[in-house]
Amino acid sequence: MFGIAGAIKLILSAFIILPVVSIIREGGYLIASYLLGASSSKVTVGCGPKVFQLGVFEVRRYYFMYSWCSYDSLKFDKKWAHIVIYSAPIMSNIIVAIGVNALLAVDGIPMESFWTQFIFYAFYFVLFDFLPVYYPDGQPSNGRVIYDLVRHNKFPDFEKEG
């Protein structure tokens, strides 16, 4: 039965856990793109009007919905570099989730319920990043980009409408 405790978990998940998992995911892109010489890297969290920007992080009004990382060009503009970049968000969430799980296993962190939800959402993002599909708007998942780079030696066709 869904009661007050369930409502509190839902609010925590939507407004705290999901944005944090999104930042970890986008941080994977950011670190990989930085290491591969990306120019003008930026992480945007949320959608709607910009609320503030702190360095390469931009936060928008609806911070709990959607996120992305962008960059202009890569110093190492090779197929392997793009595979690394599109694998990075998957790996960053896996590494953090396994780390949190290990801390829970040795009673290294309190609030088990909160962290269990965190791990769930981290792997939720991993699942939908890893599947080689096109989303309803035509955008490819990271898994699809990696698949097309490995299998067809090209990026999938997608142009974001401005």
mmCIF file with all atom_site columns, C-alpha atoms in Angstrom:
data_model
loop_
_atom_site.group_PDB
_atom_site.id
_atom_site.type_symbol
_atom_site.label_atom_id
_atom_site.label_alt_id
_atom_site.label_comp_id
_atom_site.label_asym_id
_atom_site.label_entity_id
_atom_site.label_seq_id
_atom_site.pdbx_PDB_ins_code
_atom_site.Cartn_x
_atom_site.Cartn_y
_atom_site.Cartn_z
_atom_site.occupancy
_atom_site.B_iso_or_equiv
_atom_site.pdbx_formal_charge
_atom_site.auth_seq_id
_atom_site.auth_comp_id
_atom_site.auth_asym_id
_atom_site.auth_atom_id
_atom_site.pdbx_PDB_model_num
ATOM 1   C CA . MET A 1 1   ? 0.000  0.000  0.000   1.00 0.00 ? 1   MET A CA 1
ATOM 2   C CA . PHE A 1 2   ? 1.231  3.477  -0.872  1.00 0.00 ? 2   PHE A CA 1
ATOM 3   C CA . GLY A 1 3   ? 1.224  5.762  2.138   1.00 0.00 ? 3   GLY A CA 1
ATOM 4   C CA . ILE A 1 4   ? 3.149  8.721  3.550   1.00 0.00 ? 4   ILE A CA 1
ATOM 5   C CA . ALA A 1 5   ? 6.436  6.780  3.586   1.00 0.00 ? 5   ALA A CA 1
ATOM 6   C CA . GLY A 1 6   ? 5.938  5.890  -0.090  1.00 0.00 ? 6   GLY A CA 1
ATOM 7   C CA . ALA A 1 7   ? 5.192  9.522  -0.969  1.00 0.00 ? 7   ALA A CA 1
ATOM 8   C CA . ILE A 1 8   ? 8.371  10.637 0.781   1.00 0.00 ? 8   ILE A CA 1
ATOM 9   C CA . LYS A 1 9   ? 10.395 8.006  -1.119  1.00 0.00 ? 9   LYS A CA 1
ATOM 10  C CA . LEU A 1 10  ? 8.841  9.175  -4.381  1.00 0.00 ? 10  LEU A CA 1
ATOM 11  C CA . ILE A 1 11  ? 9.723  12.819 -3.666  1.00 0.00 ? 11  ILE A CA 1
ATOM 12  C CA . LEU A 1 12  ? 13.285 11.869 -2.658  1.00 0.00 ? 12  LEU A CA 1
ATOM 13  C CA . SER A 1 13  ? 13.645 9.763  -5.807  1.00 0.00 ? 13  SER A CA 1
ATOM 14  C CA . ALA A 1 14  ? 12.293 12.376 -8.210  1.00 0.00 ? 14  ALA A CA 1
ATOM 15  C CA . PHE A 1 15  ? 13.922 15.481 -6.785  1.00 0.00 ? 15  PHE A CA 1
ATOM 16  C CA . ILE A 1 16  ? 17.184 14.204 -5.267  1.00 0.00 ? 16  ILE A CA 1
ATOM 17  C CA . ILE A 1 17  ? 18.205 10.706 -6.382  1.00 0.00 ? 17  ILE A CA 1
ATOM 18  C CA . LEU A 1 18  ? 17.366 11.008 -10.101 1.00 0.00 ? 18  LEU A CA 1
ATOM 19  C CA . PRO A 1 19  ? 19.161 14.360 -10.519 1.00 0.00 ? 19  PRO A CA 1
ATOM 20  C CA . VAL A 1 20  ? 22.234 13.039 -8.675  1.00 0.00 ? 20  VAL A CA 1
ATOM 21  C CA . VAL A 1 21  ? 22.303 9.884  -10.812 1.00 0.00 ? 21  VAL A CA 1
ATOM 22  C CA . SER A 1 22  ? 21.911 12.118 -13.896 1.00 0.00 ? 22  SER A CA 1
ATOM 23  C CA . ILE A 1 23  ? 24.875 14.227 -12.807 1.00 0.00 ? 23  ILE A CA 1
ATOM 24  C CA . ILE A 1 24  ? 26.989 11.100 -12.282 1.00 0.00 ? 24  ILE A CA 1
ATOM 25  C CA . ARG A 1 25  ? 25.958 9.874  -15.729 1.00 0.00 ? 25  ARG A CA 1
ATOM 26  C CA . GLU A 1 26  ? 26.748 13.177 -17.421 1.00 0.00 ? 26  GLU A CA 1
ATOM 27  C CA . GLY A 1 27  ? 29.959 13.386 -15.398 1.00 0.00 ? 27  GLY A CA 1
ATOM 28  C CA . GLY A 1 28  ? 31.061 10.218 -17.183 1.00 0.00 ? 28  GLY A CA 1
ATOM 29  C CA . TYR A 1 29  ? 30.637 11.985 -20.515 1.00 0.00 ? 29  TYR A CA 1
ATOM 30  C CA . LEU A 1 30  ? 32.399 15.067 -19.193 1.00 0.00 ? 30  LEU A CA 1
ATOM 31  C CA . ILE A 1 31  ? 35.436 13.218 -17.843 1.00 0.00 ? 31  ILE A CA 1
ATOM 32  C CA . ALA A 1 32  ? 35.830 11.090 -20.974 1.00 0.00 ? 32  ALA A CA 1
ATOM 33  C CA . SER A 1 33  ? 35.408 14.057 -23.312 1.00 0.00 ? 33  SER A CA 1
ATOM 34  C CA . TYR A 1 34  ? 37.871 16.105 -21.253 1.00 0.00 ? 34  TYR A CA 1
ATOM 35  C CA . LEU A 1 35  ? 40.470 13.301 -21.359 1.00 0.00 ? 35  LEU A CA 1
ATOM 36  C CA . LEU A 1 36  ? 40.022 13.031 -25.131 1.00 0.00 ? 36  LEU A CA 1
ATOM 37  C CA . GLY A 1 37  ? 40.534 16.745 -25.700 1.00 0.00 ? 37  GLY A CA 1
ATOM 38  C CA . ALA A 1 38  ? 36.985 18.019 -26.123 1.00 0.00 ? 38  ALA A CA 1
ATOM 39  C CA . SER A 1 39  ? 36.529 21.732 -26.557 1.00 0.00 ? 39  SER A CA 1
ATOM 40  C CA . SER A 1 40  ? 33.738 23.687 -24.861 1.00 0.00 ? 40  SER A CA 1
ATOM 41  C CA . SER A 1 41  ? 32.367 20.807 -22.778 1.00 0.00 ? 41  SER A CA 1
ATOM 42  C CA . LYS A 1 42  ? 29.190 21.557 -20.851 1.00 0.00 ? 42  LYS A CA 1
ATOM 43  C CA . VAL A 1 43  ? 26.808 19.517 -18.681 1.00 0.00 ? 43  VAL A CA 1
ATOM 44  C CA . THR A 1 44  ? 23.182 20.634 -18.606 1.00 0.00 ? 44  THR A CA 1
ATOM 45  C CA . VAL A 1 45  ? 20.899 19.263 -15.917 1.00 0.00 ? 45  VAL A CA 1
ATOM 46  C CA . GLY A 1 46  ? 17.183 19.718 -16.434 1.00 0.00 ? 46  GLY A CA 1
ATOM 47  C CA . CYS A 1 47  ? 15.140 21.489 -19.037 1.00 0.00 ? 47  CYS A CA 1
ATOM 48  C CA . GLY A 1 48  ? 13.401 24.833 -19.309 1.00 0.00 ? 48  GLY A CA 1
ATOM 49  C CA . PRO A 1 49  ? 14.930 28.220 -18.553 1.00 0.00 ? 49  PRO A CA 1
ATOM 50  C CA . LYS A 1 50  ? 18.472 28.350 -17.185 1.00 0.00 ? 50  LYS A CA 1
ATOM 51  C CA . VAL A 1 51  ? 18.573 28.970 -13.422 1.00 0.00 ? 51  VAL A CA 1
ATOM 52  C CA . PHE A 1 52  ? 22.342 29.218 -12.962 1.00 0.00 ? 52  PHE A CA 1
ATOM 53  C CA . GLN A 1 53  ? 25.669 28.071 -14.321 1.00 0.00 ? 53  GLN A CA 1
ATOM 54  C CA . LEU A 1 54  ? 28.673 27.030 -12.254 1.00 0.00 ? 54  LEU A CA 1
ATOM 55  C CA . GLY A 1 55  ? 31.698 26.371 -14.442 1.00 0.00 ? 55  GLY A CA 1
ATOM 56  C CA . VAL A 1 56  ? 30.778 23.678 -16.963 1.00 0.00 ? 56  VAL A CA 1
ATOM 57  C CA . PHE A 1 57  ? 27.545 22.795 -15.119 1.00 0.00 ? 57  PHE A CA 1
ATOM 58  C CA . GLU A 1 58  ? 24.300 24.472 -16.116 1.00 0.00 ? 58  GLU A CA 1
ATOM 59  C CA . VAL A 1 59  ? 21.147 23.893 -14.064 1.00 0.00 ? 59  VAL A CA 1
ATOM 60  C CA . ARG A 1 60  ? 17.722 24.542 -15.513 1.00 0.00 ? 60  ARG A CA 1
ATOM 61  C CA . ARG A 1 61  ? 14.387 25.089 -13.775 1.00 0.00 ? 61  ARG A CA 1
ATOM 62  C CA . TYR A 1 62  ? 13.119 21.523 -14.121 1.00 0.00 ? 62  TYR A CA 1
ATOM 63  C CA . TYR A 1 63  ? 16.394 20.038 -12.847 1.00 0.00 ? 63  TYR A CA 1
ATOM 64  C CA . PHE A 1 64  ? 14.837 16.620 -12.196 1.00 0.00 ? 64  PHE A CA 1
ATOM 65  C CA . MET A 1 65  ? 13.981 16.060 -15.879 1.00 0.00 ? 65  MET A CA 1
ATOM 66  C CA . TYR A 1 66  ? 16.473 15.238 -18.601 1.00 0.00 ? 66  TYR A CA 1
ATOM 67  C CA . SER A 1 67  ? 20.180 15.993 -18.780 1.00 0.00 ? 67  SER A CA 1
ATOM 68  C CA . TRP A 1 68  ? 22.902 16.023 -21.390 1.00 0.00 ? 68  TRP A CA 1
ATOM 69  C CA . CYS A 1 69  ? 26.551 16.722 -22.057 1.00 0.00 ? 69  CYS A CA 1
ATOM 70  C CA . SER A 1 70  ? 27.747 18.614 -25.091 1.00 0.00 ? 70  SER A CA 1
ATOM 71  C CA . TYR A 1 71  ? 31.087 19.511 -26.618 1.00 0.00 ? 71  TYR A CA 1
ATOM 72  C CA . ASP A 1 72  ? 32.228 21.135 -29.838 1.00 0.00 ? 72  ASP A CA 1
ATOM 73  C CA . SER A 1 73  ? 35.058 18.948 -31.078 1.00 0.00 ? 73  SER A CA 1
ATOM 74  C CA . LEU A 1 74  ? 37.561 16.284 -30.003 1.00 0.00 ? 74  LEU A CA 1
ATOM 75  C CA . LYS A 1 75  ? 41.334 16.395 -30.219 1.00 0.00 ? 75  LYS A CA 1
ATOM 76  C CA . PHE A 1 76  ? 41.268 12.621 -30.827 1.00 0.00 ? 76  PHE A CA 1
ATOM 77  C CA . ASP A 1 77  ? 38.381 12.446 -33.304 1.00 0.00 ? 77  ASP A CA 1
ATOM 78  C CA . LYS A 1 78  ? 38.557 8.692  -33.901 1.00 0.00 ? 78  LYS A CA 1
ATOM 79  C CA . LYS A 1 79  ? 36.014 5.888  -33.705 1.00 0.00 ? 79  LYS A CA 1
ATOM 80  C CA . TRP A 1 80  ? 37.548 4.481  -30.495 1.00 0.00 ? 80  TRP A CA 1
ATOM 81  C CA . ALA A 1 81  ? 37.354 7.906  -28.824 1.00 0.00 ? 81  ALA A CA 1
ATOM 82  C CA . HIS A 1 82  ? 33.640 8.188  -29.538 1.00 0.00 ? 82  HIS A CA 1
ATOM 83  C CA . ILE A 1 83  ? 33.090 4.646  -28.242 1.00 0.00 ? 83  ILE A CA 1
ATOM 84  C CA . VAL A 1 84  ? 34.884 5.620  -25.018 1.00 0.00 ? 84  VAL A CA 1
ATOM 85  C CA . ILE A 1 85  ? 32.760 8.762  -24.656 1.00 0.00 ? 85  ILE A CA 1
ATOM 86  C CA . TYR A 1 86  ? 29.452 6.975  -25.265 1.00 0.00 ? 86  TYR A CA 1
ATOM 87  C CA . SER A 1 87  ? 30.474 4.139  -22.896 1.00 0.00 ? 87  SER A CA 1
ATOM 88  C CA . ALA A 1 88  ? 31.517 6.538  -20.133 1.00 0.00 ? 88  ALA A CA 1
ATOM 89  C CA . PRO A 1 89  ? 28.035 7.309  -18.706 1.00 0.00 ? 89  PRO A CA 1
ATOM 90  C CA . ILE A 1 90  ? 27.264 3.602  -18.533 1.00 0.00 ? 90  ILE A CA 1
ATOM 91  C CA . MET A 1 91  ? 30.549 2.875  -16.776 1.00 0.00 ? 91  MET A CA 1
ATOM 92  C CA . SER A 1 92  ? 30.292 5.829  -14.383 1.00 0.00 ? 92  SER A CA 1
ATOM 93  C CA . ASN A 1 93  ? 26.889 4.691  -13.102 1.00 0.00 ? 93  ASN A CA 1
ATOM 94  C CA . ILE A 1 94  ? 28.038 1.064  -12.818 1.00 0.00 ? 94  ILE A CA 1
ATOM 95  C CA . ILE A 1 95  ? 31.179 2.034  -10.882 1.00 0.00 ? 95  ILE A CA 1
ATOM 96  C CA . VAL A 1 96  ? 29.325 4.334  -8.473  1.00 0.00 ? 96  VAL A CA 1
ATOM 97  C CA . ALA A 1 97  ? 26.475 1.828  -7.935  1.00 0.00 ? 97  ALA A CA 1
ATOM 98  C CA . ILE A 1 98  ? 28.899 -1.010 -7.217  1.00 0.00 ? 98  ILE A CA 1
ATOM 99  C CA . GLY A 1 99  ? 30.831 1.255  -4.842  1.00 0.00 ? 99  GLY A CA 1
ATOM 100 C CA . VAL A 1 100 ? 27.672 2.228  -2.956  1.00 0.00 ? 100 VAL A CA 1
ATOM 101 C CA . ASN A 1 101 ? 26.587 -1.408 -2.857  1.00 0.00 ? 101 ASN A CA 1
ATOM 102 C CA . ALA A 1 102 ? 29.977 -2.422 -1.434  1.00 0.00 ? 102 ALA A CA 1
ATOM 103 C CA . LEU A 1 103 ? 29.669 0.257  1.263   1.00 0.00 ? 103 LEU A CA 1
ATOM 104 C CA . LEU A 1 104 ? 26.186 -1.012 2.135   1.00 0.00 ? 104 LEU A CA 1
ATOM 105 C CA . ALA A 1 105 ? 27.502 -4.581 2.323   1.00 0.00 ? 105 ALA A CA 1
ATOM 106 C CA . VAL A 1 106 ? 30.071 -3.635 4.987   1.00 0.00 ? 106 VAL A CA 1
ATOM 107 C CA . ASP A 1 107 ? 27.713 -1.250 6.804   1.00 0.00 ? 107 ASP A CA 1
ATOM 108 C CA . GLY A 1 108 ? 29.876 1.652  5.658   1.00 0.00 ? 108 GLY A CA 1
ATOM 109 C CA . ILE A 1 109 ? 26.956 4.017  5.053   1.00 0.00 ? 109 ILE A CA 1
ATOM 110 C CA . PRO A 1 110 ? 23.631 4.534  6.841   1.00 0.00 ? 110 PRO A CA 1
ATOM 111 C CA . MET A 1 111 ? 20.129 4.916  5.341   1.00 0.00 ? 111 MET A CA 1
ATOM 112 C CA . GLU A 1 112 ? 20.016 1.612  3.473   1.00 0.00 ? 112 GLU A CA 1
ATOM 113 C CA . SER A 1 113 ? 16.608 2.324  1.898   1.00 0.00 ? 113 SER A CA 1
ATOM 114 C CA . PHE A 1 114 ? 17.807 5.595  0.351   1.00 0.00 ? 114 PHE A CA 1
ATOM 115 C CA . TRP A 1 115 ? 20.949 4.004  -1.084  1.00 0.00 ? 115 TRP A CA 1
ATOM 116 C CA . THR A 1 116 ? 19.064 0.972  -2.348  1.00 0.00 ? 116 THR A CA 1
ATOM 117 C CA . GLN A 1 117 ? 16.846 3.342  -4.352  1.00 0.00 ? 117 GLN A CA 1
ATOM 118 C CA . PHE A 1 118 ? 19.975 5.138  -5.550  1.00 0.00 ? 118 PHE A CA 1
ATOM 119 C CA . ILE A 1 119 ? 21.463 1.862  -6.833  1.00 0.00 ? 119 ILE A CA 1
ATOM 120 C CA . PHE A 1 120 ? 18.151 0.977  -8.498  1.00 0.00 ? 120 PHE A CA 1
ATOM 121 C CA . TYR A 1 121 ? 18.060 4.263  -10.441 1.00 0.00 ? 121 TYR A CA 1
ATOM 122 C CA . ALA A 1 122 ? 21.736 4.042  -11.344 1.00 0.00 ? 122 ALA A CA 1
ATOM 123 C CA . PHE A 1 123 ? 21.122 0.657  -12.961 1.00 0.00 ? 123 PHE A CA 1
ATOM 124 C CA . TYR A 1 124 ? 17.883 1.930  -14.511 1.00 0.00 ? 124 TYR A CA 1
ATOM 125 C CA . PHE A 1 125 ? 19.962 4.525  -16.372 1.00 0.00 ? 125 PHE A CA 1
ATOM 126 C CA . VAL A 1 126 ? 22.531 1.850  -17.288 1.00 0.00 ? 126 VAL A CA 1
ATOM 127 C CA . LEU A 1 127 ? 19.837 -0.383 -18.765 1.00 0.00 ? 127 LEU A CA 1
ATOM 128 C CA . PHE A 1 128 ? 18.341 2.304  -20.977 1.00 0.00 ? 128 PHE A CA 1
ATOM 129 C CA . ASP A 1 129 ? 21.771 3.646  -21.963 1.00 0.00 ? 129 ASP A CA 1
ATOM 130 C CA . PHE A 1 130 ? 23.034 0.188  -22.883 1.00 0.00 ? 130 PHE A CA 1
ATOM 131 C CA . LEU A 1 131 ? 20.096 -1.008 -25.016 1.00 0.00 ? 131 LEU A CA 1
ATOM 132 C CA . PRO A 1 132 ? 20.864 -0.364 -28.715 1.00 0.00 ? 132 PRO A CA 1
ATOM 133 C CA . VAL A 1 133 ? 17.593 1.376  -29.568 1.00 0.00 ? 133 VAL A CA 1
ATOM 134 C CA . TYR A 1 134 ? 16.198 4.579  -30.983 1.00 0.00 ? 134 TYR A CA 1
ATOM 135 C CA . TYR A 1 135 ? 14.017 6.561  -28.600 1.00 0.00 ? 135 TYR A CA 1
ATOM 136 C CA . PRO A 1 136 ? 10.568 7.767  -29.739 1.00 0.00 ? 136 PRO A CA 1
ATOM 137 C CA . ASP A 1 137 ? 12.003 11.145 -30.837 1.00 0.00 ? 137 ASP A CA 1
ATOM 138 C CA . GLY A 1 138 ? 14.522 9.332  -33.070 1.00 0.00 ? 138 GLY A CA 1
ATOM 139 C CA . GLN A 1 139 ? 17.503 9.919  -30.792 1.00 0.00 ? 139 GLN A CA 1
ATOM 140 C CA . PRO A 1 140 ? 19.790 6.899  -30.440 1.00 0.00 ? 140 PRO A CA 1
ATOM 141 C CA . SER A 1 141 ? 20.690 5.446  -27.054 1.00 0.00 ? 141 SER A CA 1
ATOM 142 C CA . ASN A 1 142 ? 24.370 5.274  -26.163 1.00 0.00 ? 142 ASN A CA 1
ATOM 143 C CA . GLY A 1 143 ? 24.221 1.556  -26.843 1.00 0.00 ? 143 GLY A CA 1
ATOM 144 C CA . ARG A 1 144 ? 22.865 2.283  -30.328 1.00 0.00 ? 144 ARG A CA 1
ATOM 145 C CA . VAL A 1 145 ? 25.637 4.791  -31.040 1.00 0.00 ? 145 VAL A CA 1
ATOM 146 C CA . ILE A 1 146 ? 28.265 2.266  -29.916 1.00 0.00 ? 146 ILE A CA 1
ATOM 147 C CA . TYR A 1 147 ? 26.618 -0.516 -31.946 1.00 0.00 ? 147 TYR A CA 1
ATOM 148 C CA . ASP A 1 148 ? 26.522 1.599  -35.108 1.00 0.00 ? 148 ASP A CA 1
ATOM 149 C CA . LEU A 1 149 ? 30.126 2.723  -34.633 1.00 0.00 ? 149 LEU A CA 1
ATOM 150 C CA . VAL A 1 150 ? 31.348 -0.861 -34.178 1.00 0.00 ? 150 VAL A CA 1
ATOM 151 C CA . ARG A 1 151 ? 29.078 -2.589 -36.685 1.00 0.00 ? 151 ARG A CA 1
ATOM 152 C CA . HIS A 1 152 ? 28.676 0.055  -39.417 1.00 0.00 ? 152 HIS A CA 1
ATOM 153 C CA . ASN A 1 153 ? 31.615 2.382  -38.679 1.00 0.00 ? 153 ASN A CA 1
ATOM 154 C CA . LYS A 1 154 ? 29.325 5.430  -38.536 1.00 0.00 ? 154 LYS A CA 1
ATOM 155 C CA . PHE A 1 155 ? 27.183 7.496  -36.211 1.00 0.00 ? 155 PHE A CA 1
ATOM 156 C CA . PRO A 1 156 ? 23.429 6.939  -36.356 1.00 0.00 ? 156 PRO A CA 1
ATOM 157 C CA . ASP A 1 157 ? 21.506 9.690  -38.107 1.00 0.00 ? 157 ASP A CA 1
ATOM 158 C CA . PHE A 1 158 ? 19.879 12.098 -35.672 1.00 0.00 ? 158 PHE A CA 1
ATOM 159 C CA . GLU A 1 159 ? 19.473 15.835 -35.735 1.00 0.00 ? 159 GLU A CA 1
ATOM 160 C CA . LYS A 1 160 ? 18.096 17.450 -32.599 1.00 0.00 ? 160 LYS A CA 1
ATOM 161 C CA . GLU A 1 161 ? 15.406 19.958 -33.436 1.00 0.00 ? 161 GLU A CA 1
ATOM 162 C CA . GLY A 1 162 ? 16.304 23.418 -32.210 1.00 0.00 ? 162 GLY A CA 1
#
